[in-house]
Coordinates of C-alpha atoms and ligand atoms in Angstrom, one line a residue:
M1 CA 95.1 -153.0 105.2
A2 CA 92.4 -152.9 107.9
L3 CA 93.2 -149.7 110.1
A4 CA 91.3 -148.9 113.3
I5 CA 90.8 -145.7 115.3
L6 CA 89.9 -145.2 118.8
C7 CA 89.4 -142.4 121.5
S8 CA 90.7 -142.8 124.7
G9 CA 90.7 -140.9 128.1
G10 CA 89.0 -137.5 128.2
D11 CA 87.1 -136.5 124.9
A12 CA 88.1 -133.5 123.4
P13 CA 86.2 -131.4 120.5
G14 CA 87.8 -132.2 117.2
M15 CA 87.8 -136.0 117.7
N16 CA 84.6 -136.4 115.4
A17 CA 86.3 -134.2 112.8
A18 CA 89.3 -136.7 113.1
L19 CA 86.9 -139.6 112.8
K20 CA 85.3 -138.5 109.7
K21 CA 88.9 -137.6 108.1
F22 CA 90.0 -141.1 109.0
V23 CA 87.2 -142.9 107.5
D24 CA 87.3 -140.7 104.2
H25 CA 90.9 -140.9 104.0
V26 CA 91.5 -144.5 104.6
Y27 CA 88.8 -145.5 102.0
K28 CA 90.5 -142.9 99.5
C29 CA 93.7 -144.9 100.1
G30 CA 91.9 -148.1 99.1
Q31 CA 91.9 -149.5 102.6
T32 CA 89.4 -150.5 105.1
P33 CA 88.5 -148.4 108.3
W34 CA 87.4 -149.7 111.7
F35 CA 86.1 -148.2 114.7
I36 CA 87.0 -149.5 118.2
Y37 CA 84.0 -148.3 120.5
D38 CA 84.6 -147.0 124.0
G39 CA 88.4 -146.6 123.9
L40 CA 90.5 -149.3 125.8
E41 CA 87.4 -150.7 127.4
G42 CA 86.0 -151.4 123.9
M43 CA 89.2 -152.9 122.8
I44 CA 89.3 -155.4 125.8
D45 CA 85.6 -156.3 125.0
G46 CA 85.9 -156.5 121.3
T47 CA 83.5 -153.9 120.4
I48 CA 85.2 -153.4 117.0
R49 CA 83.2 -152.7 113.7
Q50 CA 83.9 -151.6 110.2
A51 CA 83.3 -148.1 109.6
Y52 CA 81.4 -146.7 106.7
H53 CA 80.9 -143.0 105.2
K54 CA 77.3 -143.1 106.4
D55 CA 78.7 -143.4 110.1
V56 CA 80.6 -140.1 109.8
A57 CA 78.0 -138.0 107.9
G58 CA 77.1 -134.9 109.8
I59 CA 79.4 -135.4 112.8
L60 CA 82.4 -133.3 112.4
H61 CA 80.9 -130.0 113.7
N62 CA 80.0 -131.9 117.0
G63 CA 82.1 -131.9 120.2
G64 CA 82.6 -135.3 122.2
T65 CA 83.3 -138.3 120.1
I66 CA 80.6 -140.6 118.4
I67 CA 82.6 -143.8 119.1
G68 CA 82.8 -143.2 122.8
S69 CA 85.9 -143.1 125.1
S70 CA 86.8 -144.5 128.4
R71 CA 89.4 -144.6 131.2
S72 CA 90.2 -148.2 131.7
K73 CA 91.2 -149.8 135.1
R74 CA 91.3 -153.2 133.3
F75 CA 94.0 -152.3 131.0
Y76 CA 96.6 -152.2 133.7
D77 CA 96.2 -155.7 133.9
P78 CA 98.2 -157.9 131.3
V79 CA 95.6 -160.5 131.1
Y80 CA 93.2 -157.7 129.6
R81 CA 95.8 -156.4 127.5
R82 CA 96.4 -159.8 126.0
Q83 CA 92.6 -160.0 125.4
A84 CA 92.5 -156.6 123.8
F85 CA 95.4 -157.6 121.4
E86 CA 93.7 -161.0 120.7
N87 CA 90.6 -158.8 119.6
L88 CA 92.6 -156.7 117.2
Q89 CA 94.0 -160.0 115.8
K90 CA 90.5 -161.5 115.5
Y91 CA 89.4 -158.6 113.4
G92 CA 92.6 -158.5 111.4
I93 CA 93.7 -154.9 112.5
D94 CA 97.0 -154.1 111.1
G95 CA 97.3 -150.7 112.7
V96 CA 95.6 -148.4 115.2
V97 CA 95.3 -144.6 115.4
V98 CA 95.0 -143.6 118.9
L99 CA 93.3 -140.3 119.8
G100 CA 94.0 -139.4 123.4
G101 CA 96.3 -138.0 126.0
D102 CA 99.4 -139.2 128.0
G103 CA 97.6 -141.9 129.8
S104 CA 96.6 -143.4 126.3
Y105 CA 99.9 -143.2 124.9
N106 CA 101.5 -144.9 128.0
A107 CA 98.9 -147.7 127.7
F108 CA 99.8 -148.3 124.1
E109 CA 103.4 -148.1 124.7
V110 CA 103.0 -150.9 127.3
L111 CA 100.8 -153.0 125.2
S112 CA 103.3 -152.7 122.0
R113 CA 106.0 -153.9 124.3
E114 CA 104.1 -157.0 125.0
H115 CA 102.6 -157.8 121.7
P116 CA 103.2 -156.7 118.2
V117 CA 100.8 -153.8 117.7
N118 CA 101.3 -151.0 115.3
F119 CA 100.0 -147.8 116.4
V120 CA 100.2 -144.0 115.9
G121 CA 99.0 -141.5 118.5
I122 CA 97.3 -138.2 117.7
P123 CA 97.5 -135.8 120.8
G124 CA 93.9 -135.2 121.8
T125 CA 93.3 -133.6 125.1
I126 CA 92.2 -130.1 126.2
D127 CA 94.8 -130.0 128.8
N128 CA 97.7 -129.4 126.1
D129 CA 100.2 -131.3 128.2
I130 CA 101.8 -133.7 125.7
Y131 CA 105.5 -133.6 125.1
G132 CA 106.6 -133.1 121.7
T133 CA 103.7 -131.2 120.3
E134 CA 102.7 -127.5 120.7
Y135 CA 99.0 -128.5 120.0
C136 CA 96.7 -131.0 121.1
L137 CA 93.2 -131.6 119.6
G138 CA 90.8 -129.8 121.7
V139 CA 92.7 -126.9 123.0
D140 CA 91.4 -124.0 120.7
T141 CA 87.8 -125.0 121.3
A142 CA 88.4 -125.3 125.0
L143 CA 90.1 -121.9 125.2
N144 CA 87.2 -120.3 123.3
V145 CA 84.8 -121.8 125.6
I146 CA 86.6 -120.5 128.6
R147 CA 87.1 -116.8 127.0
H148 CA 83.3 -116.7 126.6
A149 CA 82.8 -117.7 130.0
V150 CA 85.2 -115.3 131.5
D151 CA 83.9 -112.5 129.3
N152 CA 80.4 -112.9 130.8
I153 CA 82.0 -113.1 134.2
R154 CA 83.8 -109.8 133.8
D155 CA 80.5 -108.1 132.8
T156 CA 79.0 -108.9 136.3
A157 CA 82.2 -108.6 138.0
S158 CA 82.7 -105.0 136.9
S159 CA 79.0 -104.2 137.5
F160 CA 79.3 -105.2 141.2
K161 CA 82.8 -104.3 142.1
R162 CA 83.8 -107.7 142.9
A163 CA 86.6 -110.4 142.4
F164 CA 86.0 -113.5 140.7
V165 CA 88.2 -116.6 140.6
V166 CA 87.7 -118.8 137.7
E167 CA 89.1 -122.4 138.1
T168 CA 90.2 -124.0 134.8
M169 CA 91.0 -127.5 133.9
G170 CA 94.2 -129.1 132.7
R171 CA 95.3 -131.4 135.4
E172 CA 98.9 -130.7 136.2
C173 CA 99.3 -128.4 133.5
G174 CA 98.5 -124.7 133.5
Y175 CA 98.4 -124.1 129.6
L176 CA 94.7 -123.3 129.7
A177 CA 94.8 -121.1 132.5
A178 CA 97.9 -119.1 131.3
V179 CA 96.5 -118.6 127.9
T180 CA 93.2 -117.6 129.2
A181 CA 94.6 -115.1 131.7
I182 CA 96.8 -113.6 128.9
T183 CA 93.9 -113.2 126.4
S184 CA 91.2 -112.0 128.8
G185 CA 93.4 -109.6 130.6
A186 CA 93.0 -111.1 134.0
E187 CA 94.8 -109.5 136.8
I188 CA 95.8 -112.8 138.5
C189 CA 96.8 -116.1 137.3
A190 CA 97.9 -119.2 139.2
I191 CA 99.4 -122.3 137.4
P192 CA 101.2 -125.3 139.0
E193 CA 104.4 -124.6 137.0
I194 CA 105.4 -121.5 138.7
C195 CA 105.0 -120.0 142.1
F196 CA 102.4 -117.4 142.5
N197 CA 103.9 -114.3 144.0
K198 CA 101.0 -112.9 146.5
D199 CA 103.0 -110.1 148.1
A200 CA 103.7 -108.5 144.7
A201 CA 100.2 -108.9 143.5
Q202 CA 98.8 -107.6 146.6
E203 CA 100.8 -104.6 146.6
Q204 CA 100.0 -103.7 143.0
L205 CA 96.3 -104.5 143.5
K206 CA 95.9 -102.5 146.6
K207 CA 97.3 -99.6 144.5
E208 CA 95.2 -100.1 141.6
I209 CA 92.0 -100.4 143.7
S210 CA 92.8 -97.2 145.6
G211 CA 93.0 -95.5 142.1
G212 CA 89.7 -96.8 141.1
R213 CA 90.0 -100.3 140.0
R214 CA 86.5 -101.8 140.1
Y215 CA 86.9 -105.7 139.8
V216 CA 89.7 -108.2 139.8
L217 CA 89.7 -111.4 137.6
A218 CA 91.8 -114.4 138.8
I219 CA 92.3 -117.4 136.6
V220 CA 93.4 -120.4 138.7
A221 CA 94.4 -123.8 137.3
E222 CA 93.0 -126.7 138.8
G223 CA 96.3 -128.4 139.2
T224 CA 97.4 -125.6 141.7
K225 CA 94.7 -126.6 144.2
M226 CA 94.6 -122.9 145.2
T227 CA 91.2 -121.9 144.2
E228 CA 89.8 -121.5 147.7
E229 CA 93.2 -120.2 149.2
I230 CA 93.0 -117.3 146.4
R231 CA 89.3 -116.7 147.0
Q232 CA 90.2 -116.0 150.8
W233 CA 93.1 -113.7 150.1
L234 CA 91.0 -111.7 147.7
S235 CA 88.4 -111.5 150.1
D236 CA 90.5 -111.0 153.5
E237 CA 93.5 -109.3 152.3
I238 CA 92.5 -107.4 149.2
G239 CA 89.1 -106.6 150.6
M240 CA 86.9 -107.4 147.6
E241 CA 83.6 -109.3 147.8
T242 CA 84.6 -112.6 146.0
R243 CA 83.0 -115.3 144.0
V244 CA 84.3 -118.5 142.6
T245 CA 83.2 -120.2 139.2
V246 CA 84.8 -123.6 138.7
L247 CA 84.1 -124.2 134.9
G248 CA 84.3 -127.9 135.0
H249 CA 83.4 -130.0 132.3
I250 CA 81.8 -127.3 130.0
Q251 CA 85.3 -126.9 129.1
R252 CA 85.4 -130.3 127.4
G253 CA 82.4 -129.7 125.3
G254 CA 81.4 -127.5 122.3
N255 CA 81.5 -127.4 118.6
P256 CA 85.1 -127.5 117.5
T257 CA 86.5 -124.4 116.1
V258 CA 87.7 -124.0 112.5
R259 CA 91.3 -124.3 113.6
E260 CA 90.4 -127.3 115.6
R261 CA 88.9 -129.1 112.6
L262 CA 91.7 -128.2 110.3
M263 CA 94.0 -129.6 112.8
A264 CA 92.1 -132.7 113.2
F265 CA 92.4 -133.2 109.4
E266 CA 96.1 -132.8 109.2
F267 CA 96.9 -134.9 112.3
T268 CA 94.8 -137.7 111.1
V269 CA 96.1 -137.7 107.5
H270 CA 99.7 -137.8 108.9
A271 CA 98.7 -140.8 111.3
V272 CA 97.2 -142.8 108.7
D273 CA 100.0 -142.5 106.0
L274 CA 102.4 -143.3 108.6
L275 CA 100.7 -146.5 109.4
L276 CA 100.2 -147.3 105.8
H277 CA 103.8 -146.8 104.7
N278 CA 105.4 -148.6 107.5
H279 CA 105.4 -152.1 108.8
S280 CA 106.3 -151.5 112.4
V281 CA 105.3 -148.2 114.0
R282 CA 104.9 -146.9 117.5
K283 CA 104.9 -143.2 117.3
A284 CA 102.9 -140.1 117.9
I285 CA 102.2 -137.1 115.6
G286 CA 103.4 -133.9 117.0
Y287 CA 102.9 -130.2 115.7
R288 CA 105.9 -128.2 116.1
N289 CA 107.1 -125.0 114.2
G290 CA 104.2 -125.2 111.9
K291 CA 105.1 -128.8 110.8
F292 CA 103.6 -132.3 111.6
E293 CA 106.2 -134.7 112.7
A294 CA 106.3 -138.2 114.0
M295 CA 108.3 -139.0 117.2
D296 CA 109.0 -142.4 118.9
I297 CA 106.4 -143.1 121.4
T298 CA 109.3 -143.8 124.2
D299 CA 110.6 -140.5 123.7
V300 CA 107.2 -138.7 124.0
N301 CA 106.3 -140.5 127.1
A302 CA 109.6 -139.9 128.8
G303 CA 109.3 -136.1 127.9
H304 CA 107.7 -133.5 129.9
Y305 CA 105.8 -130.8 128.4
K306 CA 106.8 -127.2 129.2
I307 CA 104.6 -124.0 128.5
P308 CA 106.3 -121.7 126.0
D309 CA 108.3 -119.0 127.4
N310 CA 106.6 -116.3 125.5
I311 CA 103.3 -117.2 127.3
L312 CA 104.9 -117.5 130.8
R313 CA 106.6 -113.9 130.1
D314 CA 103.4 -112.2 129.9
L315 CA 101.7 -113.5 133.1
H316 CA 102.0 -111.1 136.2
Y317 CA 102.9 -112.0 139.7
L318 CA 104.8 -115.3 139.0
D319 CA 108.3 -115.9 140.7
Ligands
F6P1 O1 92.5 -134.6 130.8 C1 91.1 -133.9 130.4 C2 90.5 -133.6 131.7 O2 89.4 -132.8 131.5 C3 91.4 -132.8 132.7 O3 91.4 -131.6 132.3 C4 90.7 -132.9 134.0 O4 91.2 -133.0 135.1 C5 90.0 -134.4 133.8 O5 90.1 -134.7 132.6 C6 88.7 -134.7 134.3 O6 88.5 -136.2 134.2 P1 87.0 -136.8 134.3 O7 86.3 -136.3 133.0 O8 87.4 -138.2 134.3 O9 86.3 -136.2 135.6

Protein backbone atom coordinates (compact mmCIF):
# COMPACT_ATOMS: atom_id res chain seq x y z
CA MET A 1 0.00 0.00 0.00
CA ALA A 2 1.04 3.60 -0.56
CA LEU A 3 0.24 5.82 2.43
CA ALA A 4 0.75 9.56 2.44
CA ILE A 5 0.93 12.12 5.22
CA LEU A 6 0.37 15.85 5.15
CA CYS A 7 0.37 18.71 7.65
CA SER A 8 -2.41 21.22 7.30
CA GLY A 9 -3.27 24.50 9.05
CA GLY A 10 -1.14 25.86 11.88
CA ASP A 11 2.03 23.88 12.41
CA ALA A 12 2.60 22.40 15.86
CA PRO A 13 5.63 21.01 17.67
CA GLY A 14 5.58 17.22 17.45
CA MET A 15 4.66 17.15 13.76
CA ASN A 16 8.22 16.24 12.80
CA ALA A 17 8.28 13.46 15.37
CA ALA A 18 5.05 12.17 13.79
CA LEU A 19 6.58 12.35 10.28
CA LYS A 20 9.58 10.33 11.40
CA LYS A 21 7.44 7.68 13.03
CA PHE A 22 5.20 7.60 9.96
CA VAL A 23 8.08 6.81 7.61
CA ASP A 24 9.68 4.29 9.99
CA HIS A 25 6.40 2.53 10.79
CA VAL A 26 5.08 2.36 7.22
CA TYR A 27 8.35 0.81 5.99
CA LYS A 28 8.35 -1.55 8.99
CA CYS A 29 4.90 -2.73 7.89
CA GLY A 30 6.27 -3.44 4.39
CA GLN A 31 4.42 -0.52 2.74
CA THR A 32 5.49 2.71 1.05
CA PRO A 33 5.33 6.15 2.72
CA TRP A 34 4.73 9.35 0.78
CA PHE A 35 4.89 12.99 1.73
CA ILE A 36 2.41 15.60 0.52
CA TYR A 37 4.29 18.89 0.81
CA ASP A 38 2.71 22.22 1.87
CA GLY A 39 -0.60 20.82 3.06
CA LEU A 40 -3.78 21.09 1.02
CA GLU A 41 -2.05 23.49 -1.38
CA GLY A 42 0.51 20.81 -2.17
CA MET A 43 -2.23 18.23 -2.67
CA ILE A 44 -3.82 20.54 -5.24
CA ASP A 45 -0.51 21.23 -6.94
CA GLY A 46 0.66 17.64 -6.80
CA THR A 47 3.82 18.15 -4.72
CA ILE A 48 3.76 14.54 -3.60
CA ARG A 49 6.98 12.51 -3.23
CA GLN A 50 7.96 9.14 -1.85
CA ALA A 51 9.57 9.51 1.59
CA TYR A 52 12.79 7.79 2.65
CA HIS A 53 14.50 7.21 5.99
CA LYS A 54 17.09 9.82 5.09
CA ASP A 55 14.34 12.46 4.80
CA VAL A 56 13.42 12.05 8.45
CA ALA A 57 16.86 11.61 9.99
CA GLY A 58 17.61 14.17 12.71
CA ILE A 59 14.24 15.95 12.57
CA LEU A 60 12.20 14.73 15.50
CA HIS A 61 13.59 17.23 18.00
CA ASN A 62 12.67 20.25 15.85
CA GLY A 63 9.44 22.26 15.98
CA GLY A 64 7.51 23.14 12.82
CA THR A 65 7.20 20.62 10.03
CA ILE A 66 9.79 19.70 7.42
CA ILE A 67 7.08 19.05 4.82
CA GLY A 68 5.46 22.46 5.24
CA SER A 69 1.84 23.38 5.84
CA SER A 70 -0.71 25.84 4.51
CA ARG A 71 -4.18 27.26 4.91
CA SER A 72 -5.78 26.74 1.53
CA LYS A 73 -8.51 29.01 0.17
CA ARG A 74 -8.54 27.08 -3.11
CA PHE A 75 -9.65 23.92 -1.32
CA TYR A 76 -13.08 25.50 -0.73
CA ASP A 77 -13.58 25.21 -4.48
CA PRO A 78 -14.77 21.75 -5.68
CA VAL A 79 -12.70 22.11 -8.85
CA TYR A 80 -9.50 22.22 -6.81
CA ARG A 81 -10.71 19.42 -4.56
CA ARG A 82 -11.14 17.23 -7.65
CA GLN A 83 -7.65 18.19 -8.74
CA ALA A 84 -6.32 17.19 -5.31
CA PHE A 85 -8.13 13.84 -5.53
CA GLU A 86 -6.76 13.21 -9.02
CA ASN A 87 -3.25 13.84 -7.71
CA LEU A 88 -3.76 11.19 -5.03
CA GLN A 89 -4.89 8.78 -7.75
CA LYS A 90 -1.97 9.70 -10.01
CA TYR A 91 0.52 8.66 -7.30
CA GLY A 92 -1.55 5.64 -6.31
CA ILE A 93 -2.09 6.86 -2.74
CA ASP A 94 -4.37 4.43 -0.86
CA GLY A 95 -4.77 6.45 2.31
CA VAL A 96 -3.77 9.75 3.87
CA VAL A 97 -2.78 10.64 7.42
CA VAL A 98 -3.88 14.22 8.10
CA LEU A 99 -1.99 16.10 10.78
CA GLY A 100 -3.99 19.19 11.57
CA GLY A 101 -6.84 20.93 13.35
CA ASP A 102 -10.57 21.23 12.82
CA GLY A 103 -10.22 23.13 9.52
CA SER A 104 -8.21 20.26 8.08
CA TYR A 105 -10.66 17.68 9.41
CA ASN A 106 -13.54 19.56 7.79
CA ALA A 107 -11.68 19.81 4.49
CA PHE A 108 -11.12 16.04 4.39
CA GLU A 109 -14.67 15.26 5.41
CA VAL A 110 -15.92 17.32 2.46
CA LEU A 111 -13.35 15.80 0.09
CA SER A 112 -14.22 12.25 1.12
CA ARG A 113 -17.94 12.90 0.52
CA GLU A 114 -17.18 13.87 -3.06
CA HIS A 115 -14.41 11.36 -3.81
CA PRO A 116 -13.39 7.97 -2.43
CA VAL A 117 -10.55 9.10 -0.16
CA ASN A 118 -9.42 7.09 2.87
CA PHE A 119 -7.96 9.17 5.62
CA VAL A 120 -7.22 9.26 9.32
CA GLY A 121 -6.76 12.50 11.22
CA ILE A 122 -4.24 13.09 13.97
CA PRO A 123 -5.14 16.13 16.11
CA GLY A 124 -2.31 18.61 15.63
CA THR A 125 -2.91 22.11 16.97
CA ILE A 126 -1.64 24.06 19.95
CA ASP A 127 -5.24 25.23 20.52
CA ASN A 128 -6.39 21.89 22.00
CA ASP A 129 -9.84 22.54 20.61
CA ILE A 130 -10.74 19.32 18.81
CA TYR A 131 -13.77 17.36 19.93
CA GLY A 132 -13.21 13.73 20.94
CA THR A 133 -9.65 14.07 22.16
CA GLU A 134 -8.19 15.31 25.43
CA TYR A 135 -4.89 16.03 23.74
CA CYS A 136 -3.70 17.54 20.48
CA LEU A 137 -0.10 17.47 19.27
CA GLY A 138 1.73 20.68 20.10
CA VAL A 139 -0.12 21.49 23.31
CA ASP A 140 2.42 20.32 25.88
CA THR A 141 5.24 22.17 24.11
CA ALA A 142 3.18 25.34 23.71
CA LEU A 143 2.23 25.25 27.40
CA ASN A 144 5.88 24.95 28.36
CA VAL A 145 6.88 27.80 26.03
CA ILE A 146 4.18 29.95 27.64
CA ARG A 147 5.19 28.87 31.16
CA HIS A 148 8.76 29.95 30.49
CA ALA A 149 7.61 33.36 29.22
CA VAL A 150 5.23 33.89 32.14
CA ASP A 151 7.90 32.90 34.69
CA ASN A 152 10.18 35.57 33.18
CA ILE A 153 7.43 38.17 33.21
CA ARG A 154 6.71 37.47 36.87
CA ASP A 155 10.35 38.34 37.72
CA THR A 156 10.09 41.79 36.22
CA ALA A 157 6.47 42.34 37.34
CA SER A 158 7.36 41.72 40.99
CA SER A 159 10.46 43.92 40.81
CA PHE A 160 8.46 46.90 39.58
CA LYS A 161 5.14 46.43 41.41
CA ARG A 162 3.40 46.19 38.05
CA ALA A 163 0.51 44.32 36.54
CA PHE A 164 1.05 42.30 33.38
CA VAL A 165 -1.48 41.10 30.88
CA VAL A 166 -0.23 38.12 28.89
CA GLU A 167 -2.24 37.20 25.81
CA THR A 168 -2.16 33.58 24.72
CA MET A 169 -3.24 31.99 21.43
CA GLY A 170 -5.96 29.39 21.06
CA ARG A 171 -8.54 30.93 18.72
CA GLU A 172 -11.97 30.47 20.33
CA CYS A 173 -10.63 28.01 22.90
CA GLY A 174 -9.29 29.10 26.28
CA TYR A 175 -7.42 25.89 27.10
CA LEU A 176 -3.89 27.35 26.84
CA ALA A 177 -4.86 30.36 28.94
CA ALA A 178 -6.68 28.31 31.57
CA VAL A 179 -3.91 25.75 32.08
CA THR A 180 -1.31 28.53 32.08
CA ALA A 181 -3.22 30.54 34.67
CA ILE A 182 -3.48 27.56 37.00
CA THR A 183 0.09 26.35 36.62
CA SER A 184 1.68 29.78 36.89
CA GLY A 185 -0.50 30.97 39.74
CA ALA A 186 -1.89 33.94 37.82
CA GLU A 187 -4.38 36.09 39.69
CA ILE A 188 -6.58 36.72 36.66
CA CYS A 189 -7.64 34.53 33.75
CA ALA A 190 -10.05 35.42 30.96
CA ILE A 191 -11.21 32.77 28.51
CA PRO A 192 -13.98 32.82 25.87
CA GLU A 193 -15.90 29.94 27.45
CA ILE A 194 -16.87 31.68 30.71
CA CYS A 195 -17.64 35.22 31.72
CA PHE A 196 -14.92 36.98 33.72
CA ASN A 197 -16.29 38.46 36.95
CA LYS A 198 -14.53 41.81 37.16
CA ASP A 199 -16.31 42.96 40.30
CA ALA A 200 -15.29 39.93 42.33
CA ALA A 201 -11.73 40.18 41.02
CA GLN A 202 -11.56 43.88 41.81
CA GLU A 203 -12.72 43.43 45.39
CA GLN A 204 -10.21 40.67 46.08
CA LEU A 205 -7.27 42.36 44.32
CA LYS A 206 -7.78 45.64 46.15
CA LYS A 207 -7.79 43.77 49.46
CA GLU A 208 -4.61 41.93 48.55
CA ILE A 209 -2.85 45.04 47.29
CA SER A 210 -3.58 46.93 50.49
CA GLY A 211 -2.26 43.87 52.32
CA GLY A 212 1.05 44.09 50.42
CA ARG A 213 0.57 42.35 47.06
CA ARG A 214 3.34 43.64 44.75
CA TYR A 215 2.18 42.53 41.31
CA VAL A 216 -0.66 41.02 39.33
CA LEU A 217 -0.53 38.55 36.46
CA ALA A 218 -3.48 38.29 34.08
CA ILE A 219 -3.60 35.57 31.44
CA VAL A 220 -6.02 36.44 28.66
CA ALA A 221 -7.00 34.11 25.82
CA GLU A 222 -6.93 35.81 22.40
CA GLY A 223 -10.48 34.54 21.76
CA THR A 224 -11.90 36.87 24.45
CA LYS A 225 -10.62 39.97 22.61
CA MET A 226 -10.36 41.48 26.13
CA THR A 227 -6.64 42.16 26.30
CA GLU A 228 -6.92 45.94 26.05
CA GLU A 229 -10.01 46.09 28.27
CA ILE A 230 -8.24 44.18 31.04
CA ARG A 231 -5.12 46.35 30.70
CA GLN A 232 -7.23 49.46 31.14
CA TRP A 233 -9.10 48.03 34.09
CA LEU A 234 -5.90 47.01 35.90
CA SER A 235 -4.49 50.43 35.30
CA ASP A 236 -7.55 52.61 36.00
CA GLU A 237 -9.55 50.60 38.53
CA ILE A 238 -6.94 48.51 40.28
CA GLY A 239 -4.42 51.31 40.10
CA MET A 240 -1.35 49.43 38.94
CA GLU A 241 1.03 50.42 36.18
CA THR A 242 0.24 47.78 33.56
CA ARG A 243 2.12 46.27 30.64
CA VAL A 244 0.87 43.92 27.92
CA THR A 245 2.73 41.00 26.35
CA VAL A 246 1.16 39.34 23.33
CA LEU A 247 3.02 36.05 23.05
CA GLY A 248 1.94 35.44 19.45
CA HIS A 249 3.64 32.89 17.26
CA ILE A 250 6.48 32.06 19.66
CA GLN A 251 3.87 29.74 21.19
CA ARG A 252 3.82 27.66 18.00
CA GLY A 253 7.56 26.98 17.92
CA GLY A 254 10.19 25.22 19.96
CA ASN A 255 11.57 21.74 20.41
CA PRO A 256 8.81 19.28 21.24
CA THR A 257 8.78 18.09 24.84
CA VAL A 258 9.33 14.42 25.68
CA ARG A 259 5.58 13.97 26.22
CA GLU A 260 4.94 15.51 22.80
CA ARG A 261 7.30 13.12 21.04
CA LEU A 262 5.79 10.08 22.75
CA MET A 263 2.26 11.23 21.91
CA ALA A 264 3.29 11.86 18.29
CA PHE A 265 4.59 8.30 18.00
CA GLU A 266 1.43 6.79 19.46
CA PHE A 267 -0.98 8.86 17.38
CA THR A 268 0.93 8.00 14.22
CA VAL A 269 1.12 4.26 14.79
CA HIS A 270 -2.63 4.16 15.50
CA ALA A 271 -3.42 6.20 12.37
CA VAL A 272 -1.23 4.09 10.07
CA ASP A 273 -2.52 0.80 11.48
CA LEU A 274 -6.10 1.92 10.96
CA LEU A 275 -5.43 2.69 7.30
CA LEU A 276 -3.55 -0.56 6.77
CA HIS A 277 -6.29 -2.74 8.23
CA ASN A 278 -9.39 -1.12 6.76
CA HIS A 279 -10.67 -0.55 3.24
CA SER A 280 -12.78 2.49 3.79
CA VAL A 281 -11.74 4.87 6.57
CA ARG A 282 -12.86 8.40 7.43
CA LYS A 283 -11.75 8.75 11.00
CA ALA A 284 -9.72 10.73 13.48
CA ILE A 285 -7.69 9.38 16.36
CA GLY A 286 -8.52 10.73 19.79
CA TYR A 287 -6.78 10.32 23.13
CA ARG A 288 -9.26 9.73 25.92
CA ASN A 289 -8.94 8.27 29.41
CA GLY A 290 -5.42 7.08 28.66
CA LYS A 291 -6.40 5.32 25.42
CA PHE A 292 -6.13 6.07 21.72
CA GLU A 293 -9.40 5.53 19.89
CA ALA A 294 -10.70 6.18 16.40
CA MET A 295 -13.86 8.24 15.93
CA ASP A 296 -15.88 8.84 12.81
CA ILE A 297 -14.88 12.17 11.27
CA THR A 298 -18.49 13.34 11.04
CA ASP A 299 -18.94 12.93 14.78
CA VAL A 300 -15.68 14.73 15.50
CA ASN A 301 -16.54 17.63 13.24
CA ALA A 302 -20.07 17.89 14.63
CA GLY A 303 -18.90 17.93 18.25
CA HIS A 304 -17.66 20.84 20.32
CA TYR A 305 -14.60 20.59 22.56
CA LYS A 306 -15.11 21.50 26.21
CA ILE A 307 -12.36 22.35 28.67
CA PRO A 308 -12.51 19.74 31.47
CA ASP A 309 -14.33 20.81 34.64
CA ASN A 310 -11.34 20.13 36.88
CA ILE A 311 -9.42 22.86 35.02
CA LEU A 312 -12.28 25.37 35.01
CA ARG A 313 -12.91 24.72 38.72
CA ASP A 314 -9.45 25.98 39.63
CA LEU A 315 -9.80 29.35 37.89
CA HIS A 316 -10.68 32.46 39.89
CA TYR A 317 -13.39 35.05 39.23
CA LEU A 318 -15.26 33.23 36.51
CA ASP A 319 -19.04 33.22 36.62
O1 LIG B 1 -4.61 27.37 15.25
C1 LIG B 1 -3.32 27.66 15.66
C2 LIG B 1 -3.12 29.15 15.77
O2 LIG B 1 -1.80 29.39 16.20
C3 LIG B 1 -4.13 29.90 16.65
O3 LIG B 1 -3.86 29.76 18.01
C4 LIG B 1 -4.00 31.29 16.13
O4 LIG B 1 -5.18 32.05 16.38
C5 LIG B 1 -3.82 31.07 14.65
O5 LIG B 1 -3.29 29.75 14.49
C6 LIG B 1 -2.89 32.03 13.98
O6 LIG B 1 -2.93 31.75 12.63
P1 LIG B 1 -1.83 32.27 11.61
O7 LIG B 1 -0.55 31.51 11.88
O8 LIG B 1 -2.40 31.95 10.27
O9 LIG B 1 -1.64 33.72 11.86
